[in-house]
Coordinates of C-alpha atoms and ligand atoms in Angstrom, one line a residue:
M2 CA 0.0 0.0 0.0
T3 CA 1.3 3.4 -0.8
N4 CA 0.6 7.0 0.0
S5 CA -0.6 7.5 -3.5
E6 CA -3.2 4.7 -3.3
W7 CA -4.9 6.6 -0.4
D8 CA -4.6 9.8 -2.4
R9 CA -6.2 8.3 -5.4
I10 CA -9.0 6.8 -3.3
V11 CA -9.7 10.1 -1.6
G12 CA -9.6 11.8 -4.9
R13 CA -12.3 9.5 -6.3
L14 CA -14.4 9.9 -3.2
R15 CA -14.1 13.7 -3.4
D16 CA -15.5 13.6 -6.9
E17 CA -18.3 11.4 -5.7
V18 CA -19.4 13.2 -2.6
G19 CA -18.5 16.8 -3.4
D20 CA -16.3 19.4 -1.7
A21 CA -18.4 20.1 1.4
A22 CA -18.6 16.5 2.5
Y23 CA -15.0 16.0 1.6
R24 CA -13.9 18.8 3.8
S25 CA -16.1 17.7 6.7
W26 CA -15.4 14.0 6.6
L27 CA -12.7 12.8 4.3
R28 CA -9.9 15.4 4.8
P29 CA -9.7 14.8 8.5
I30 CA -9.1 11.0 8.0
T31 CA -5.6 9.8 8.7
C32 CA -4.5 6.6 7.3
Q33 CA -2.8 4.7 10.1
G34 CA -1.6 1.6 8.5
V35 CA -2.5 -1.9 7.4
N36 CA -2.7 -5.0 9.4
D37 CA -3.5 -8.4 8.0
G38 CA -5.3 -7.0 5.0
S39 CA -7.2 -4.5 7.0
V40 CA -6.7 -0.8 6.6
R41 CA -6.9 1.3 9.7
L42 CA -8.3 4.9 9.3
G43 CA -8.3 7.3 12.2
L44 CA -10.6 10.2 13.0
P45 CA -10.4 12.8 15.7
T46 CA -13.7 12.1 17.5
R47 CA -16.0 9.2 18.2
F48 CA -18.8 10.9 16.4
M49 CA -16.8 11.4 13.3
R50 CA -15.6 7.8 13.4
D51 CA -19.2 6.6 13.5
W52 CA -20.2 8.8 10.7
V53 CA -17.4 7.8 8.5
A54 CA -17.9 4.1 9.4
T55 CA -21.6 4.2 8.4
H56 CA -21.3 6.5 5.4
Y57 CA -18.0 6.0 3.8
A58 CA -16.2 2.9 5.0
E59 CA -17.9 0.5 2.7
R60 CA -17.2 2.7 -0.3
I61 CA -13.6 3.2 0.8
R62 CA -13.3 -0.6 1.2
S63 CA -14.5 -1.3 -2.3
L64 CA -12.4 1.4 -3.9
W65 CA -9.4 0.1 -2.0
G66 CA -10.1 -3.4 -3.0
A67 CA -10.0 -2.3 -6.6
E68 CA -6.7 -0.5 -6.1
N69 CA -5.1 -3.3 -4.1
P70 CA -6.7 -6.7 -3.9
A71 CA -4.7 -7.5 -0.7
I72 CA -7.0 -5.1 1.2
R73 CA -10.1 -6.9 2.4
A74 CA -11.4 -4.7 5.2
V75 CA -11.4 -1.2 6.5
E76 CA -11.6 -0.3 10.1
V77 CA -12.3 3.1 11.4
V78 CA -11.0 4.1 14.8
V79 CA -10.8 7.2 17.0
E80 CA -7.2 8.5 16.8
G81 CA -5.0 7.4 19.6
T82 CA -2.1 9.2 21.1
R83 CA -0.2 9.3 17.8
S84 CA -1.3 12.4 16.1
A85 CA 0.9 12.3 13.1
T86 CA -0.5 10.9 9.9
A87 CA 0.8 7.4 9.8
L88 CA 0.8 5.9 6.3
A89 CA 1.6 2.3 5.8
P90 CA 4.8 1.5 3.9
A91 CA 5.0 0.7 0.3
P92 CA 4.4 -2.9 -0.8
G93 CA 7.3 -5.1 -0.1
S94 CA 8.3 -3.5 3.2
A95 CA 7.0 -4.8 6.5
P96 CA 3.5 -3.8 7.5
A97 CA 3.2 -0.9 9.9
P98 CA 2.5 -1.9 13.5
A99 CA -1.1 -1.3 14.5
P100 CA -1.4 1.9 16.5
Q101 CA -3.1 2.0 19.8
C102 CA -6.6 3.3 19.6
A103 CA -8.7 5.1 22.1
A104 CA -12.1 3.4 21.4
P105 CA -13.1 0.1 19.9
A106 CA -12.9 0.0 16.2
K107 CA -15.8 -0.6 13.9
V108 CA -14.9 -3.1 11.4
I109 CA -16.6 -3.3 8.0
P110 CA -16.1 -6.8 6.8
M111 CA -15.8 -7.9 3.3
P112 CA -19.3 -9.0 2.0
Q113 CA -19.6 -12.7 1.7
P114 CA -18.5 -13.7 -1.8
D115 CA -21.5 -14.2 -4.2
T116 CA -23.8 -16.2 -1.9
D117 CA -26.3 -13.4 -1.8
D118 CA -25.2 -10.7 -4.2
L119 CA -28.6 -10.5 -5.7
G120 CA -30.0 -8.1 -3.1
A121 CA -28.7 -4.8 -1.9
Q122 CA -27.1 -4.1 1.4
L123 CA -29.5 -3.1 4.2
D124 CA -28.8 0.1 6.1
P125 CA -28.5 -0.7 9.8
R126 CA -30.1 2.6 10.7
Y127 CA -33.3 1.9 8.8
T128 CA -35.3 0.0 11.4
F129 CA -38.8 0.4 12.7
R130 CA -37.3 1.6 15.9
N131 CA -35.7 4.5 14.2
F132 CA -38.7 5.4 12.2
I133 CA -40.7 8.3 13.7
V134 CA -44.4 7.9 13.1
G135 CA -46.6 10.9 12.5
K136 CA -49.8 11.7 10.6
P137 CA -48.2 11.8 7.2
N138 CA -46.7 8.3 7.4
E139 CA -48.7 6.4 10.0
F140 CA -50.7 4.4 7.5
A141 CA -47.7 3.4 5.4
Q142 CA -45.8 2.5 8.6
A143 CA -48.6 0.4 9.9
A144 CA -49.0 -1.4 6.7
A145 CA -45.2 -2.1 6.6
Q146 CA -45.2 -3.3 10.1
R147 CA -48.1 -5.6 9.4
V148 CA -46.2 -7.1 6.4
A149 CA -43.1 -7.6 8.6
E150 CA -45.0 -9.3 11.4
A151 CA -47.6 -11.3 9.4
R152 CA -47.1 -15.0 9.0
A153 CA -49.6 -15.2 6.1
V154 CA -49.8 -12.8 3.2
S155 CA -52.5 -10.3 3.9
F156 CA -52.3 -7.9 1.0
N157 CA -50.2 -8.4 -2.1
P158 CA -48.4 -6.3 -3.1
L159 CA -47.9 -3.7 -0.5
F160 CA -47.3 -0.6 -2.7
L161 CA -45.7 2.3 -0.9
Y162 CA -45.4 5.6 -2.7
G163 CA -44.5 9.2 -1.9
G164 CA -42.1 12.0 -2.8
V165 CA -38.3 11.7 -2.5
G166 CA -36.8 11.5 0.9
L167 CA -39.9 10.7 2.8
G168 CA -39.0 7.2 4.1
K169 CA -39.9 4.6 1.6
T170 CA -36.6 3.0 1.5
H171 CA -36.3 3.2 5.3
L172 CA -39.6 1.3 5.7
M173 CA -38.6 -1.4 3.2
H174 CA -35.3 -2.0 5.0
A175 CA -37.2 -2.0 8.3
I176 CA -39.4 -4.8 7.0
A177 CA -36.3 -6.8 6.0
W178 CA -34.5 -6.2 9.3
H179 CA -37.6 -7.3 11.2
I180 CA -38.0 -10.5 9.3
R181 CA -34.3 -11.3 9.5
E182 CA -34.5 -10.9 13.2
H183 CA -37.7 -12.7 14.0
N184 CA -38.1 -15.2 11.1
P185 CA -34.6 -15.8 9.9
E186 CA -35.8 -18.8 7.9
R187 CA -37.8 -16.6 5.6
R188 CA -35.9 -15.5 2.6
V189 CA -36.1 -11.8 2.0
L190 CA -34.8 -10.1 -1.1
Y191 CA -34.6 -6.3 -1.2
L192 CA -33.2 -4.5 -4.3
S193 CA -33.8 -1.4 -6.4
A194 CA -35.7 -1.7 -9.6
E195 CA -32.5 -0.4 -11.2
K196 CA -30.6 -3.4 -9.9
F197 CA -33.3 -5.7 -11.0
M198 CA -32.9 -4.4 -14.5
Y199 CA -29.2 -4.6 -14.3
R200 CA -29.3 -8.3 -13.2
F201 CA -31.8 -9.1 -15.8
I202 CA -29.7 -7.6 -18.6
R203 CA -26.7 -9.4 -17.3
A204 CA -28.6 -12.7 -17.3
L205 CA -29.7 -12.0 -20.9
R206 CA -26.1 -11.3 -22.0
S207 CA -24.7 -14.4 -20.4
Q208 CA -27.7 -16.4 -21.6
D209 CA -28.5 -17.4 -18.0
T210 CA -32.0 -16.3 -17.6
M211 CA -33.0 -19.6 -16.0
S212 CA -30.9 -19.1 -13.0
F213 CA -32.0 -15.5 -12.8
K214 CA -35.6 -16.6 -12.7
E215 CA -34.8 -19.3 -10.2
Q216 CA -33.1 -16.8 -7.8
F217 CA -36.0 -14.5 -7.8
R218 CA -38.7 -17.1 -7.6
S219 CA -37.3 -18.8 -4.6
V220 CA -37.7 -15.9 -2.2
D221 CA -40.5 -15.5 0.4
V222 CA -40.5 -11.8 0.4
L223 CA -39.5 -9.7 -2.6
M224 CA -39.0 -6.0 -2.2
V225 CA -38.4 -3.8 -5.2
D226 CA -37.6 -0.1 -4.5
D227 CA -38.2 2.8 -6.9
V228 CA -40.1 0.8 -9.4
Q229 CA -40.7 3.9 -11.5
F230 CA -37.2 3.3 -12.8
I231 CA -38.4 0.6 -15.1
A232 CA -41.1 2.7 -16.7
G233 CA -40.6 2.7 -20.4
K234 CA -38.2 -0.2 -20.2
D235 CA -40.3 -2.8 -21.8
A236 CA -38.3 -6.0 -21.6
T237 CA -37.5 -5.4 -18.0
Q238 CA -41.1 -4.7 -17.2
E239 CA -42.1 -7.9 -19.0
E240 CA -39.7 -9.9 -16.9
F241 CA -40.7 -8.1 -13.7
F242 CA -44.4 -8.8 -14.5
H243 CA -43.7 -12.5 -14.8
T244 CA -41.6 -12.6 -11.7
F245 CA -44.3 -10.8 -9.9
N246 CA -47.1 -13.1 -11.0
A247 CA -45.1 -16.2 -10.2
L248 CA -44.5 -15.1 -6.7
V249 CA -48.0 -14.0 -6.1
D250 CA -49.3 -17.3 -7.3
Q251 CA -47.1 -19.1 -4.8
G252 CA -48.4 -16.9 -2.0
R253 CA -45.1 -15.0 -1.5
Q254 CA -45.2 -11.4 -0.2
I255 CA -44.2 -8.5 -2.5
V256 CA -43.4 -5.0 -1.4
I257 CA -43.0 -2.3 -4.0
S258 CA -42.1 1.4 -3.7
A259 CA -42.4 4.2 -6.2
D260 CA -42.6 8.0 -6.4
K261 CA -46.1 7.9 -7.7
S262 CA -49.3 5.8 -7.3
P263 CA -49.6 2.9 -9.6
S264 CA -52.2 4.6 -11.8
D265 CA -49.9 7.7 -12.2
L266 CA -46.9 5.7 -13.3
E267 CA -46.3 6.7 -16.8
G268 CA -44.7 4.4 -19.2
M269 CA -45.9 1.3 -17.3
E270 CA -47.9 -1.3 -19.0
E271 CA -51.6 -1.3 -18.1
R272 CA -51.6 -4.9 -16.9
L273 CA -48.6 -4.2 -14.6
K274 CA -50.3 -1.1 -13.3
S275 CA -53.4 -3.0 -12.4
R276 CA -51.3 -5.7 -10.7
L277 CA -49.6 -3.1 -8.7
N278 CA -52.9 -1.6 -7.7
S279 CA -54.4 -4.9 -6.6
G280 CA -53.0 -5.1 -3.1
L281 CA -52.7 -2.3 -0.6
V282 CA -51.6 1.1 -1.8
A283 CA -50.3 3.3 0.9
D284 CA -48.9 6.8 0.4
I285 CA -46.5 8.8 2.5
H286 CA -47.5 12.4 2.6
A287 CA -45.2 15.4 2.9
T288 CA -43.9 15.9 6.5
T289 CA -45.5 18.2 9.0
Y290 CA -43.7 20.5 11.4
E291 CA -44.4 18.1 14.3
L292 CA -43.0 15.1 12.5
R293 CA -39.9 17.0 11.5
L294 CA -39.3 18.1 15.0
G295 CA -39.8 14.6 16.3
I296 CA -37.3 13.3 13.7
L297 CA -34.7 15.9 14.6
H298 CA -35.0 14.9 18.3
S299 CA -34.6 11.3 17.5
K300 CA -31.6 11.9 15.2
A301 CA -29.8 14.1 17.6
E302 CA -30.3 11.5 20.3
Q303 CA -28.9 8.8 18.0
M304 CA -25.9 11.0 17.3
G305 CA -25.5 11.5 21.0
V306 CA -25.4 15.3 20.6
V307 CA -27.3 18.0 22.5
V308 CA -28.9 20.5 20.1
P309 CA -30.7 23.4 21.6
Q310 CA -34.5 23.2 21.3
K311 CA -34.6 26.6 19.5
V312 CA -32.2 25.3 16.8
M313 CA -34.4 22.2 16.3
E314 CA -37.5 24.4 16.0
F315 CA -35.7 26.6 13.5
L316 CA -34.6 23.6 11.4
A317 CA -38.0 22.0 11.5
H318 CA -39.6 25.3 10.3
K319 CA -37.1 26.1 7.6
I320 CA -36.2 22.7 6.1
S321 CA -39.6 21.5 5.1
S322 CA -38.8 19.8 1.8
N323 CA -38.1 16.3 3.0
V324 CA -36.5 14.2 5.7
R325 CA -33.3 13.6 3.8
E326 CA -32.6 17.3 3.6
L327 CA -33.6 17.8 7.2
E328 CA -31.1 15.1 8.3
G329 CA -28.5 16.6 6.0
A330 CA -28.9 20.0 7.6
L331 CA -28.7 18.6 11.1
N332 CA -25.6 16.6 10.2
R333 CA -23.9 19.7 8.8
V334 CA -24.7 21.7 11.9
V335 CA -23.4 19.0 14.2
A336 CA -20.3 18.3 12.1
H337 CA -19.5 22.0 12.0
S338 CA -19.7 22.3 15.8
Q339 CA -17.6 19.2 16.3
L340 CA -15.0 20.3 13.8
V341 CA -14.6 23.9 15.1
G342 CA -15.3 22.9 18.7
R343 CA -18.0 25.5 19.2
A344 CA -21.5 25.0 20.7
I345 CA -24.4 24.9 18.4
T346 CA -26.4 28.1 18.4
L347 CA -29.0 29.8 16.1
E348 CA -26.2 32.0 14.8
T349 CA -23.8 29.2 13.9
T350 CA -26.7 27.2 12.4
Q351 CA -27.7 30.0 10.2
E352 CA -24.1 30.5 9.2
V353 CA -23.5 26.9 8.4
L354 CA -26.7 26.5 6.4
H355 CA -26.8 29.8 4.7
D356 CA -26.7 28.4 1.2
L357 CA -29.6 26.0 2.0
L358 CA -31.6 28.7 3.7
R359 CA -31.0 31.3 0.9
A360 CA -32.8 28.9 -1.4
S361 CA -36.0 29.3 0.6
D362 CA -35.6 33.1 0.8
R363 CA -38.4 35.1 -0.6
R364 CA -40.3 38.2 0.1
I365 CA -42.1 38.3 3.4
T366 CA -45.7 39.5 3.7
I367 CA -47.4 40.9 6.7
E368 CA -50.0 38.1 6.5
E369 CA -47.2 35.5 6.9
I370 CA -45.7 37.4 9.8
Q371 CA -49.1 37.5 11.5
K372 CA -49.7 33.8 10.9
R373 CA -46.2 32.8 12.2
V374 CA -46.4 35.0 15.3
A375 CA -49.9 33.8 16.1
E376 CA -48.8 30.2 15.8
H377 CA -45.8 30.8 17.9
F378 CA -47.7 32.4 20.8
N379 CA -50.6 30.1 20.3
I380 CA -53.3 32.7 19.7
K381 CA -55.9 32.9 17.0
L382 CA -54.8 34.6 13.8
S383 CA -57.9 36.8 14.1
E384 CA -56.5 38.3 17.3
M385 CA -54.0 40.1 15.1
S386 CA -56.7 42.5 14.0
S387 CA -59.1 42.2 16.9
A388 CA -59.8 45.0 19.3
R389 CA -58.9 43.0 22.4
R390 CA -56.1 44.5 24.5
S391 CA -55.4 41.9 27.1
R392 CA -51.6 41.4 27.4
Q393 CA -52.0 37.8 26.2
V394 CA -52.9 38.9 22.7
A395 CA -51.5 42.5 22.7
R396 CA -47.9 41.4 23.2
P397 CA -47.9 39.0 20.2
R398 CA -49.6 41.6 18.1
Q399 CA -46.9 44.1 19.0
V400 CA -44.2 41.6 18.1
A401 CA -45.9 41.0 14.7
M402 CA -46.0 44.8 14.1
Y403 CA -42.4 45.1 15.0
L404 CA -41.4 42.3 12.7
A405 CA -43.6 43.8 9.9
K406 CA -41.6 47.0 10.3
Q407 CA -38.3 45.2 10.3
L408 CA -38.9 42.7 7.6
T409 CA -41.1 44.5 5.0
S410 CA -40.9 47.8 3.3
R411 CA -44.4 48.8 4.4
S412 CA -45.0 52.2 6.0
L413 CA -46.3 52.6 9.6
P414 CA -49.9 53.5 8.4
E415 CA -49.9 50.6 6.0
I416 CA -48.9 48.2 8.8
G417 CA -51.5 49.7 11.1
R418 CA -54.2 49.1 8.5
K419 CA -53.3 45.4 8.3
F420 CA -53.7 45.1 12.0
G421 CA -57.4 45.9 12.2
G422 CA -57.1 49.5 11.0
R423 CA -55.0 50.7 13.8
D424 CA -53.3 54.1 13.9
H425 CA -49.7 54.5 12.8
T426 CA -48.8 55.8 16.3
T427 CA -50.0 52.4 17.7
V428 CA -47.5 50.7 15.4
M429 CA -44.8 53.1 16.4
H430 CA -45.5 52.4 20.1
A431 CA -45.4 48.7 19.5
V432 CA -42.0 48.9 17.8
K433 CA -40.6 50.9 20.7
K434 CA -42.1 48.6 23.3
V435 CA -40.6 45.5 21.6
E436 CA -37.2 47.2 21.4
E437 CA -37.3 48.0 25.1
L438 CA -38.3 44.5 26.0
R439 CA -35.6 43.0 23.8
D440 CA -33.0 45.0 25.8
S441 CA -34.3 44.0 29.2
D442 CA -35.6 40.4 28.7
H443 CA -33.2 37.9 27.2
N444 CA -35.7 35.2 26.6
F445 CA -38.1 37.5 24.9
S446 CA -35.4 38.7 22.7
E447 CA -34.5 35.2 21.7
D448 CA -38.1 34.5 20.9
V449 CA -38.3 37.5 18.6
E450 CA -35.0 36.6 17.0
L451 CA -36.1 33.1 16.4
L452 CA -39.3 34.4 14.7
R453 CA -37.3 36.8 12.6
R454 CA -34.9 34.1 11.5
M455 CA -37.7 31.7 10.7
L456 CA -39.4 34.3 8.6
Q457 CA -36.3 35.5 6.9
G458 CA -34.2 32.4 6.5
Ligands
LIG18 P1 -37.2 7.7 0.1 O1 -36.8 6.3 -0.1 O2 -38.7 7.9 0.3 O3 -36.7 8.6 -0.9 P2 -35.6 7.4 2.5 O4 -36.3 6.2 3.1 O5 -34.3 7.1 1.8 O6 -36.6 8.1 1.5 O7 -35.5 8.5 3.6 C1 -34.5 9.5 3.5 C2 -33.9 9.7 4.9 O8 -34.8 10.2 5.8 C3 -33.3 8.4 5.5 O9 -32.1 8.7 6.1 C4 -34.4 8.0 6.5 O10 -33.8 7.3 7.5 C5 -34.9 9.3 6.9 N1 -36.4 9.3 7.3 C6 -37.4 9.4 6.5 N2 -38.6 9.3 7.2 C7 -38.2 9.1 8.4 C8 -39.0 8.9 9.7 N3 -40.3 8.9 9.7 N4 -38.3 8.7 10.8 C9 -36.9 8.7 10.8 N5 -36.2 8.9 9.7 C10 -36.8 9.1 8.5
LIG19 MG1 -35.6 5.5 -1.6

């Protein structure tokens, strides 16, 4: 093994994952040596070790295996006392002694050769335990759980669909993990539709479609992810259709996912669509604020980091596109804080995510401000323009006026009109009051700041 091997591997990875991920995760890696075909990589913290072990180690191993067949495993450790970058010697010289490490290593073993290369690797994090249930996904989750636990086939197929990053793959892996754990005798095969097609084409090329069919038709549970991929690919669809029918006829369970409902899948043959529609169709809806907040809590706990509640709320408000992005944002914030050794605050969060947040930047309206502020203080939106003066509604109203002044280009009279036709002096008074309170009351000030950031991005 040489220095340049590692350089080439890192170079490849950098192209694959992009500069930001490279700087956060790959550049800090030190290559510490080789022992008995296993490369040892060091990272400065436990968290970073876990992150690299789950996200990059497998890829590093396979790149390394391609560079140098003698390398069969990659282990990721927390750097020990030796801080210098220790690179193993060139081939021919004696292997470097294994350095001491501060925490137990995570070893990514070589996959078993060919016994089960039909399916895809399951992500160990994608379990039912780690899946947070909320209104948007409760039906899909319950259906998946049912399939995982059922001894007999209850609906066939289970068809899960929803937008990108909402948990379809997670649920499918969860089914597979559950069955592996509780009914290890049942053969579960999970793969993407893309991989299905690839295998099929390979079988055609090598004129080995018999064993291809055999392999698929001998499973108890077949899961095919992202089936929209085979839309418009007629030969693959045809084969898939036959596989599907053969399994259903034998009473085997099938689970399918796609980004659209069966009827909306364009470029799919009608007979396949109607087959896909014939079991239970469960959709996963876009996330809600509550679900996003729940997911953030669970992820932070899994990472073993403490993230201030205000930062979680901020993220849950701002990153509403999908769970993958939300996770990505949290990871970036946590990684940043670990790398620079500073606590996570609203300020650092906004700094770290400024590119993400700018994307959701737009012009802010007074209506939006009223809505957000009312939600935040838990009062009715109508109180923003009502005549009531009790502190409970007057204070939020003042905050909304203040923010309207700060965040829009409306004049005081215009703002007053939007708050139930109030006079411009009332707005002026509100602005002054809020400024005073911000100076004297730290919590209040933080609340207002949070609202401002949420509205502004
Ligand atoms: P999809 O396959 O629908 O595009 P994934 O299953 O890959 O989405 O989910 C994207 C990411 O979001 C994964 O890391 C997954 O663990 C996470 N995720 C999605 N939904 C949830 C949830 N309800 N609870 C916890 N994590 C979730
Ligand atoms: Mg997926």
